[in-house]
XYZ file of C-alpha atoms in Angstrom:
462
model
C -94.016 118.995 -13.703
C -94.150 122.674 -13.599
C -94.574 125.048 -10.194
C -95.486 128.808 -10.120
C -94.604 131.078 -7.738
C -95.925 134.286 -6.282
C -94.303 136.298 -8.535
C -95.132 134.524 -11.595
C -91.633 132.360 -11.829
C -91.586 128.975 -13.455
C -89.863 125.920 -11.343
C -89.451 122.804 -13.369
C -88.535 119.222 -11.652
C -88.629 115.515 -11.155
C -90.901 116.533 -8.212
C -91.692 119.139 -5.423
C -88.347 119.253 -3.717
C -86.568 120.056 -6.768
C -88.441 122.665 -7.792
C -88.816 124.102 -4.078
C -84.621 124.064 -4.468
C -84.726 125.960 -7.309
C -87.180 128.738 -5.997
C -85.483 128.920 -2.595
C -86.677 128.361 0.650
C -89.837 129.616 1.792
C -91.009 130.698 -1.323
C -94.630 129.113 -1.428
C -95.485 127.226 -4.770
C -98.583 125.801 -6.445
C -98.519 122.819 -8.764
C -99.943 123.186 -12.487
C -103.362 121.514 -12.657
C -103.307 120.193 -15.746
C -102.215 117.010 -15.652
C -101.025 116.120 -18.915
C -98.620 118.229 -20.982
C -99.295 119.521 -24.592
C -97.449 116.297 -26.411
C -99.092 113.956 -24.143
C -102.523 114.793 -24.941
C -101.915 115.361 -28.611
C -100.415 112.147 -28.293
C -103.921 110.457 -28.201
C -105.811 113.226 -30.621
C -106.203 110.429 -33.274
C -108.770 108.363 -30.997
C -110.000 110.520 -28.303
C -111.315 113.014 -30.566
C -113.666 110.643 -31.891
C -115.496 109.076 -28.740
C -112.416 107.303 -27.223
C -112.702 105.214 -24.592
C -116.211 104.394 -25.745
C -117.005 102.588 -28.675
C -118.625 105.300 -30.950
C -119.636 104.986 -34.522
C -116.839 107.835 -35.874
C -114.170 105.859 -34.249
C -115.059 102.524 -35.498
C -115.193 104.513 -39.164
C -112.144 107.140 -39.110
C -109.706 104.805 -37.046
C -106.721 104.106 -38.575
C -106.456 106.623 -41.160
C -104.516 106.765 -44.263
C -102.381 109.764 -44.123
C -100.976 112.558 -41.671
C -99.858 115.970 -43.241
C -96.997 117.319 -40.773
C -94.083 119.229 -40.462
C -90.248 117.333 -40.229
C -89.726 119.376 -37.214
C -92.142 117.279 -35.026
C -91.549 114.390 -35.798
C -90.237 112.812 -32.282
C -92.657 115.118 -30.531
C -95.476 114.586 -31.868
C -95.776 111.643 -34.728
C -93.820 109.308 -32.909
C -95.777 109.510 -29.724
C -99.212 109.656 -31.535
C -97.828 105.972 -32.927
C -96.884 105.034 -29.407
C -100.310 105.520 -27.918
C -102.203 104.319 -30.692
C -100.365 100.920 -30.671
C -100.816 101.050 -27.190
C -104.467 101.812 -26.712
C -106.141 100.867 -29.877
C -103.525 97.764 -31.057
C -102.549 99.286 -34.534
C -101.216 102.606 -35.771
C -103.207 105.685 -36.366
C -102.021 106.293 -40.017
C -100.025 104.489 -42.428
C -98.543 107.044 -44.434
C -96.895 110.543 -42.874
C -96.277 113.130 -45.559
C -93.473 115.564 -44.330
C -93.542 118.857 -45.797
C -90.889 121.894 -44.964
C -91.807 125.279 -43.375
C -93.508 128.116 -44.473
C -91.251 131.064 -45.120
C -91.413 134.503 -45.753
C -90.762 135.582 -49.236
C -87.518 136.347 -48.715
C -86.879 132.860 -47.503
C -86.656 133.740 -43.587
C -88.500 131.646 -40.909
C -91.239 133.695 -39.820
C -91.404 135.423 -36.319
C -92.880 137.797 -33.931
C -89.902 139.341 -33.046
C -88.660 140.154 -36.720
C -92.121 141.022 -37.751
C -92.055 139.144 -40.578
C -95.405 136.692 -39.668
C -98.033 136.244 -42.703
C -101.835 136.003 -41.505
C -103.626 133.366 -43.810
C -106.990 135.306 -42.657
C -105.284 138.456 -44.264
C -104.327 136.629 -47.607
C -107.727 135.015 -47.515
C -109.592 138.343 -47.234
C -107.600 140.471 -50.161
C -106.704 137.434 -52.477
C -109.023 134.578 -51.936
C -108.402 130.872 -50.334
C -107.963 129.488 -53.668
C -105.226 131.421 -54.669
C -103.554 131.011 -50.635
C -104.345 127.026 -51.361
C -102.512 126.984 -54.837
C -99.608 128.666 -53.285
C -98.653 126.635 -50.935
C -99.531 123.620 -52.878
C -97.071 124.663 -55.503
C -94.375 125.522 -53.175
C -94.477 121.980 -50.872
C -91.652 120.498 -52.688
C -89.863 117.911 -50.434
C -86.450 118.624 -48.797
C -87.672 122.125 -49.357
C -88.995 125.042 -47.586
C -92.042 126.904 -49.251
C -91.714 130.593 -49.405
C -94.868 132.604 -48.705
C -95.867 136.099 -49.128
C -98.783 138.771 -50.723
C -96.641 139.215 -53.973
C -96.629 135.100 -54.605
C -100.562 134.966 -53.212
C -101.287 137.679 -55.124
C -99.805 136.481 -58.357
C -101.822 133.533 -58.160
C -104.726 135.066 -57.483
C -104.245 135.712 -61.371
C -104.112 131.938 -61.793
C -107.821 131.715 -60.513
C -109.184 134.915 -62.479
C -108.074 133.400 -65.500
C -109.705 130.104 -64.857
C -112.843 131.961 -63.996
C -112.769 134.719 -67.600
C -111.635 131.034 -69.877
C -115.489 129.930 -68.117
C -117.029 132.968 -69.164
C -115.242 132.596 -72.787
C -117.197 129.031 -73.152
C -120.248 130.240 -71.646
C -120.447 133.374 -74.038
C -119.514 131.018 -77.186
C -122.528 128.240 -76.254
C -120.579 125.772 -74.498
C -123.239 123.433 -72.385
C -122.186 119.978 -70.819
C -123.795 117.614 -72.720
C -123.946 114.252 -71.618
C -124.404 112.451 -74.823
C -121.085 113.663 -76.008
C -118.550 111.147 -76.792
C -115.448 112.413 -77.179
C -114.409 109.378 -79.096
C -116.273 110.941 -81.817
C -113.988 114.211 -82.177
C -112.693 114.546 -85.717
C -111.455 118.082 -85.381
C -107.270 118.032 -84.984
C -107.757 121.018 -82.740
C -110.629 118.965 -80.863
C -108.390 115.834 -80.514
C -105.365 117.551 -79.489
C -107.054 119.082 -76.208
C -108.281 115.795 -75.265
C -105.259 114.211 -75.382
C -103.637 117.106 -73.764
C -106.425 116.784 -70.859
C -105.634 112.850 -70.662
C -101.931 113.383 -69.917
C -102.548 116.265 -67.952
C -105.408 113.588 -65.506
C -102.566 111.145 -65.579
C -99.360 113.448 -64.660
C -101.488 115.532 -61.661
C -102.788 111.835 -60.362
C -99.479 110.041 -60.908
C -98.161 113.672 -58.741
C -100.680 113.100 -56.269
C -100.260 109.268 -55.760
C -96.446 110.034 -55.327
C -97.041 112.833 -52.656
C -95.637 115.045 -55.315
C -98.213 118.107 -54.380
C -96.022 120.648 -55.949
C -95.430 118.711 -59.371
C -99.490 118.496 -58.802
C -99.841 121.656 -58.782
C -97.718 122.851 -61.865
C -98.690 120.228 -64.339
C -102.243 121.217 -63.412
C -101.325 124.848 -64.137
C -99.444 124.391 -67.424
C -102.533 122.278 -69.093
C -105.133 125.246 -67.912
C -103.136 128.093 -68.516
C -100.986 126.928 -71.268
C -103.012 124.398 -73.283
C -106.333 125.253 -73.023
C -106.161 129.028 -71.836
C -103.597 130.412 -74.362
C -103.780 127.344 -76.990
C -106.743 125.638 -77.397
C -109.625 128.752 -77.188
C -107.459 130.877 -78.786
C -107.714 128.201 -81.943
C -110.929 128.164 -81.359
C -112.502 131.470 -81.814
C -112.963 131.336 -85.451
C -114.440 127.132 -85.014
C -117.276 129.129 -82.606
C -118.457 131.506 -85.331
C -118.528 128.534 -87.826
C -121.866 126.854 -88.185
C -120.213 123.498 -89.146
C -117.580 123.148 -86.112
C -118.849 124.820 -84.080
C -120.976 122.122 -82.122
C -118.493 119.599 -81.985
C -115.789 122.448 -80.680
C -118.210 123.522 -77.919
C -118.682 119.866 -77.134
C -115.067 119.848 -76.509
C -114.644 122.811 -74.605
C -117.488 122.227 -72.188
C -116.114 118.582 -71.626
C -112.399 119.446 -71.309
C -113.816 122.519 -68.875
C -115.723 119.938 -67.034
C -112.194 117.875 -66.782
C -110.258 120.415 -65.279
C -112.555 121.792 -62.687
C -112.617 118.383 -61.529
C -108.137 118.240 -61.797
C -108.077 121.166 -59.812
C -110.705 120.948 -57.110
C -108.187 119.332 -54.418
C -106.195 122.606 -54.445
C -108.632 124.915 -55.574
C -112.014 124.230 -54.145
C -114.488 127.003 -54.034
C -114.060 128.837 -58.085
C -114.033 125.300 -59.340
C -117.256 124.168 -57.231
C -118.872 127.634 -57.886
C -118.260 126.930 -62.216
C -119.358 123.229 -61.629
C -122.686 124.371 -60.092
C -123.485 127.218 -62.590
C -122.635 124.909 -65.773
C -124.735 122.789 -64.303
C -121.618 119.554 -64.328
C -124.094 118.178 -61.676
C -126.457 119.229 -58.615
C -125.123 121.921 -56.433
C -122.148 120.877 -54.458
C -121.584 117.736 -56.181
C -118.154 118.230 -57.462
C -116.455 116.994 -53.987
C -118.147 113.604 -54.796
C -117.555 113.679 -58.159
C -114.971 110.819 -60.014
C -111.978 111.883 -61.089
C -111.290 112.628 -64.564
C -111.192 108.908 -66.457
C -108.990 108.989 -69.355
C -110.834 108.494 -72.968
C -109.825 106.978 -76.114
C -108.998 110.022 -78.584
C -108.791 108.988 -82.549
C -105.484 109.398 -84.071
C -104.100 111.319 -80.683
C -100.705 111.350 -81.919
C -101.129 112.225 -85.637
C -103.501 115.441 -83.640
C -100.613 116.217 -81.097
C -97.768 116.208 -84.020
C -100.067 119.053 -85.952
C -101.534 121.366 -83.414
C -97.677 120.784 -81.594
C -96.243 121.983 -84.940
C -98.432 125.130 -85.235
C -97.776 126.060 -81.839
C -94.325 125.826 -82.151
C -94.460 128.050 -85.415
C -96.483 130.656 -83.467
C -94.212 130.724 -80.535
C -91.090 130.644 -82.918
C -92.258 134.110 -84.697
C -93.102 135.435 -81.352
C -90.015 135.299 -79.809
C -88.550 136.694 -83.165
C -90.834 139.378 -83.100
C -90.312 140.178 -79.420
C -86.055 140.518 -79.480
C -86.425 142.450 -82.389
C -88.970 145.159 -81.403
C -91.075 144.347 -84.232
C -94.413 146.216 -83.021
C -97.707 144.117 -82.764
C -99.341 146.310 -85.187
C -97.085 145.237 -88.377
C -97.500 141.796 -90.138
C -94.666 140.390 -91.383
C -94.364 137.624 -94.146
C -93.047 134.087 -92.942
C -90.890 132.396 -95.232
C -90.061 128.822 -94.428
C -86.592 126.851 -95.417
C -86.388 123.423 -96.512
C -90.188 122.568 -94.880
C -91.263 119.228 -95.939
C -95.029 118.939 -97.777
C -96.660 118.315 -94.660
C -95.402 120.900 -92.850
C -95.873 123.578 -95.448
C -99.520 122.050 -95.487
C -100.015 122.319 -92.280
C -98.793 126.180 -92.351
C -101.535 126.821 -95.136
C -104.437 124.886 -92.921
C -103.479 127.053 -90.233
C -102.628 130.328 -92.110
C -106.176 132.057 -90.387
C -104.713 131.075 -86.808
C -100.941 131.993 -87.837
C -102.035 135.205 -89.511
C -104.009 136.129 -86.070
C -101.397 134.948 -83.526
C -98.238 135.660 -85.030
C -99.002 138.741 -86.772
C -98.427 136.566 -90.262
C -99.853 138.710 -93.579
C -98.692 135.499 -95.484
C -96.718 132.170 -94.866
C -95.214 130.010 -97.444
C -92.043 128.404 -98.825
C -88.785 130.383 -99.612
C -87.829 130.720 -103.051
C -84.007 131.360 -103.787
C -81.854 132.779 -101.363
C -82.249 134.146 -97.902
C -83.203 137.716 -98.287
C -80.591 140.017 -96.558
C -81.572 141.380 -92.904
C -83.727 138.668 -92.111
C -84.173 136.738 -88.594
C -84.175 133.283 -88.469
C -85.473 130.398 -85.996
C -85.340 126.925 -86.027
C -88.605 124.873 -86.567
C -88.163 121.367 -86.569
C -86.272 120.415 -90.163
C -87.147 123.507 -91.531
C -86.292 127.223 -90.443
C -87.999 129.984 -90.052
C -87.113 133.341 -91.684
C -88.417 136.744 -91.400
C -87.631 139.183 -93.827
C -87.328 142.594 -91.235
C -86.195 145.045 -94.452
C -88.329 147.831 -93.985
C -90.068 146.921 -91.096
C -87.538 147.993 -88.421
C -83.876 149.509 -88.690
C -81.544 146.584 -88.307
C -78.383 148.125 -87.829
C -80.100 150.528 -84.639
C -81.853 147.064 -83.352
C -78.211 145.188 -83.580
C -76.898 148.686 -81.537
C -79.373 148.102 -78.762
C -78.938 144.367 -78.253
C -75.241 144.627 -78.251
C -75.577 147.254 -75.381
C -78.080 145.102 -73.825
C -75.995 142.205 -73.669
C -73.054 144.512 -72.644
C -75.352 145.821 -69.597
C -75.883 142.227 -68.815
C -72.912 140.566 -68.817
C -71.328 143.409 -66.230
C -74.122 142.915 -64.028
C -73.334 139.131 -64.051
C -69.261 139.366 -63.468
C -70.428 141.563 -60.519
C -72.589 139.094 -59.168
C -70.317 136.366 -59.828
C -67.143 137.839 -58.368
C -69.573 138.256 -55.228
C -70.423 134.654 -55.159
C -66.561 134.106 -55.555
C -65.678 135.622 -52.505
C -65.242 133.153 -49.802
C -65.733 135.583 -46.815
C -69.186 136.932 -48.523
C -70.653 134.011 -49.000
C -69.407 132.530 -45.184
C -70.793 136.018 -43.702
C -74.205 136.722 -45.780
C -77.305 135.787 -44.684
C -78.750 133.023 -46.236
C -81.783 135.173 -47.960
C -78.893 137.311 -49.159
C -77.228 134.498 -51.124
C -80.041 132.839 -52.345
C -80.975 136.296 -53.959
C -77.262 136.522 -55.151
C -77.775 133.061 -56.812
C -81.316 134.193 -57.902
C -79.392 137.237 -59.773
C -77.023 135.635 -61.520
C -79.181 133.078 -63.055
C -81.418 135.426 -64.212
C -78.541 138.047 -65.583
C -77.277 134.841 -67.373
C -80.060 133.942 -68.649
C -80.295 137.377 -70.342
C -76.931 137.044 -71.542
C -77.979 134.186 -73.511
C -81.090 135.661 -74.934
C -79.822 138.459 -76.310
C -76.775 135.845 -77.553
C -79.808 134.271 -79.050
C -80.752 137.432 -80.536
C -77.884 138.805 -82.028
C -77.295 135.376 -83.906
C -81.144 135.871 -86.014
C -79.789 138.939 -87.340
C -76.092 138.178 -88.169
């Protein structure tokens, strides 16, 4: 137990005369009132904040639980005991699972405190970036045997995360896309239609295979990737021509307000308030249903694979020329023609089914097999069996673009021996803070991975 003095001291012991010995003699002292200390009573939390002793209704209901969120670095303190006391006042233990997570850090990776100034206020982040984007943050960060580095730059980029969710709503509301509960998306024919259902059905079971796992972070990203990468960038993007087409056009709103519907639902756990707000205004189901709601169940998509192989191929084609385009400082505003070697049938099919989509998203102004040789300064990519080339004759000065990557990669590579011989030094790497290294580290992967980009570069155009 604790005794104060007149002066405000602190004298801890087994009991008065202890702590009397430790203040000195004749200094008067007054017990703490409270009887039990901080661990203690948190010790019981699990039962006596729901009626304990008496028999109440909420404890009969919420008692044992299923799983306690906590930090590793209370685990004796404060998990252990709350075992303890719950064996031995209520016969079992309060929960059966305890998921440990690390600590929040600042972005720089130091443990937050007064003293260095450093603390983050959630209620600030809340107010200038939202909850949602504070919830996804963390959630994506809470890998185990990890620390989760926090800050306004990470909140903040998220924040992005949720904007775009909310503007791909707005997209499907301003194209016609209505729930409609007589859909069945068994009946999709369209290969773009089938593909994002079967994207959304491995997306349901990665995030709830995540979840089951305790895997929040891996949760969190596959969630991401589907809505930002699938349907954001992939599937509306396909779709903007299908809207303005009075043939596929119902059947590709169908699919969009279904799929939209889906992921609202995948993301609610970590994102709660934008994806209840879109569920109530599409009208999903009655205002503030979507807590209550199932999870997604997977459906039966026709011919998923023979979908996933096409729109897979496409996207690859897309993203091929893009990167091209992008190393060689071709600008957006010039199409170029896409020649492709040694394509089988199907693929060259494929590139003519897709030519409106190609033409839009790769800057294509035609696509189509090569004849004879390849032409001289022309980039190449690989595409599967085939490969990509893009004859670049005319459309930017090769020998200049080969100048700036070399001195690119030049620029690069010194920055990384400077880094490295850092790393190398033994007395550096004892001395430096451990936010100092990790940035080190942080710099030389990225300088590498420069290095071999521009490698990458440099070997289209040889």
């Amino acid at each position: 137990p604790a005794w104060y003095g007149p002066d405000g001291g602190v004298y801890v012991g087994r009991n008065e005369a202890e702590a009397q010995a430790k203040a000195g003699p004749g200094v008067k002292l007054v017990q703490d009132e409270d009887v039990l200390d901080t661990w203690f009573s948190s010790a019981l939390w699990p039962f006596s904040t729901l009626g304990w002793p008496e028999n109440t209704r909420e404890l009969e209901k919420y008692y044992p639980t299923d799983t306690l969120v906590t930090g590793f670095d209370i685990i004796f303190f404060w998990v252990a005991r709350m075992l303890m006391m719950g064996l031995h006042f209520m016969g079992e233990v309060p929960f059966r699972n305890v998921y440990m997570h690390g600590l929040v850090r600042d972005e720089r990776g130091q443990k937050m405190s007064k003293s260095k100034g450093n603390v983050v206020d959630p209620i600030g982040l809340i107010e200038q970036y939202g909850a949602d984007a504070l919830r996804y943050s963390v959630a994506a960060a809470a890998g185990p045997g990890r620390d989760a580095k926090l800050g306004p730059k990470i909140v903040e980029a998220n924040r992005g995360f949720v904007t775009k969710i909310w503007n791909a709503a707005r997209f499907c509301e301003m194209n016609g896309c209505k729930p409609d509960p007589a859909f069945d998306p068994v009946r999709a024919k369209l290969a773009l239609n089938r593909w994002i259902l079967d994207a959304a059905n491995r997306a349901v079971a990665e995030a709830g295979a995540s979840l089951d796992a305790y895997r929040v972070d891996d949760y969190a990203k596959s969630a991401y990737q589907f809505v930002w990468g699938d349907f954001c960038d992939w599937f509306l993007e396909f779709a903007k021509p299908a809207f303005g087409d009075e043939t596929l056009a119902p059947e590709t709103r169908a699919v969009a307000a279904h799929v939209l519907g889906i992921l609202l639902r995948l993301l609610h756990p970590v994102m709660p308030f934008v994806t209840e707000a879109l569920w109530d205004h599409f009208g999903y189901g009655p205002a503030g249903s979507l807590i209550r709601a199932d999870w997604p169940a997977l459906v039966a998509v026709h011919a998923a694979e023979a979908a996933r192989a096409e729109v897979s191929w496409v996207i690859e084609l897309i993203s091929g020329v893009r990167t091209v385009r992008s190393e060689m400082n071709v600008p957006p505003s010039i199409k170029s023609p896409i020649l492709l070697k040694d394509a089988a049938p199907e693929s060259l099919a494929r590139a003519q089914t897709w030519f409106e989509a190609i033409s839009r998203m790769a800057r294509a102004s035609e696509i189509g097999p090569l004849e004879g040789d390849v032409p001289r300064n022309a980039a190449q990519a690989v595409l599967r069996e085939a490969t990509i080339i893009l004859p670049l004759e005319g459309i930017i000065d090769l020998a200049a673009e080969r100048k700036r990557l070399e001195a690119a990669r030049a620029k690069a590579a010194a920055e990384l021996a400077k880094v490295e011989q850092k790393l190398a030094n033994a007395e550096f790497v004892q001395r430096a803070p451990e936010a100092v290294i990790a940035e080190n580290e942080d710099r030389r992967k990225n300088f590498a991975d420069e290095v071999a980009r521009l490698d990458a570069a440099l070997r289209r155009i040889e």
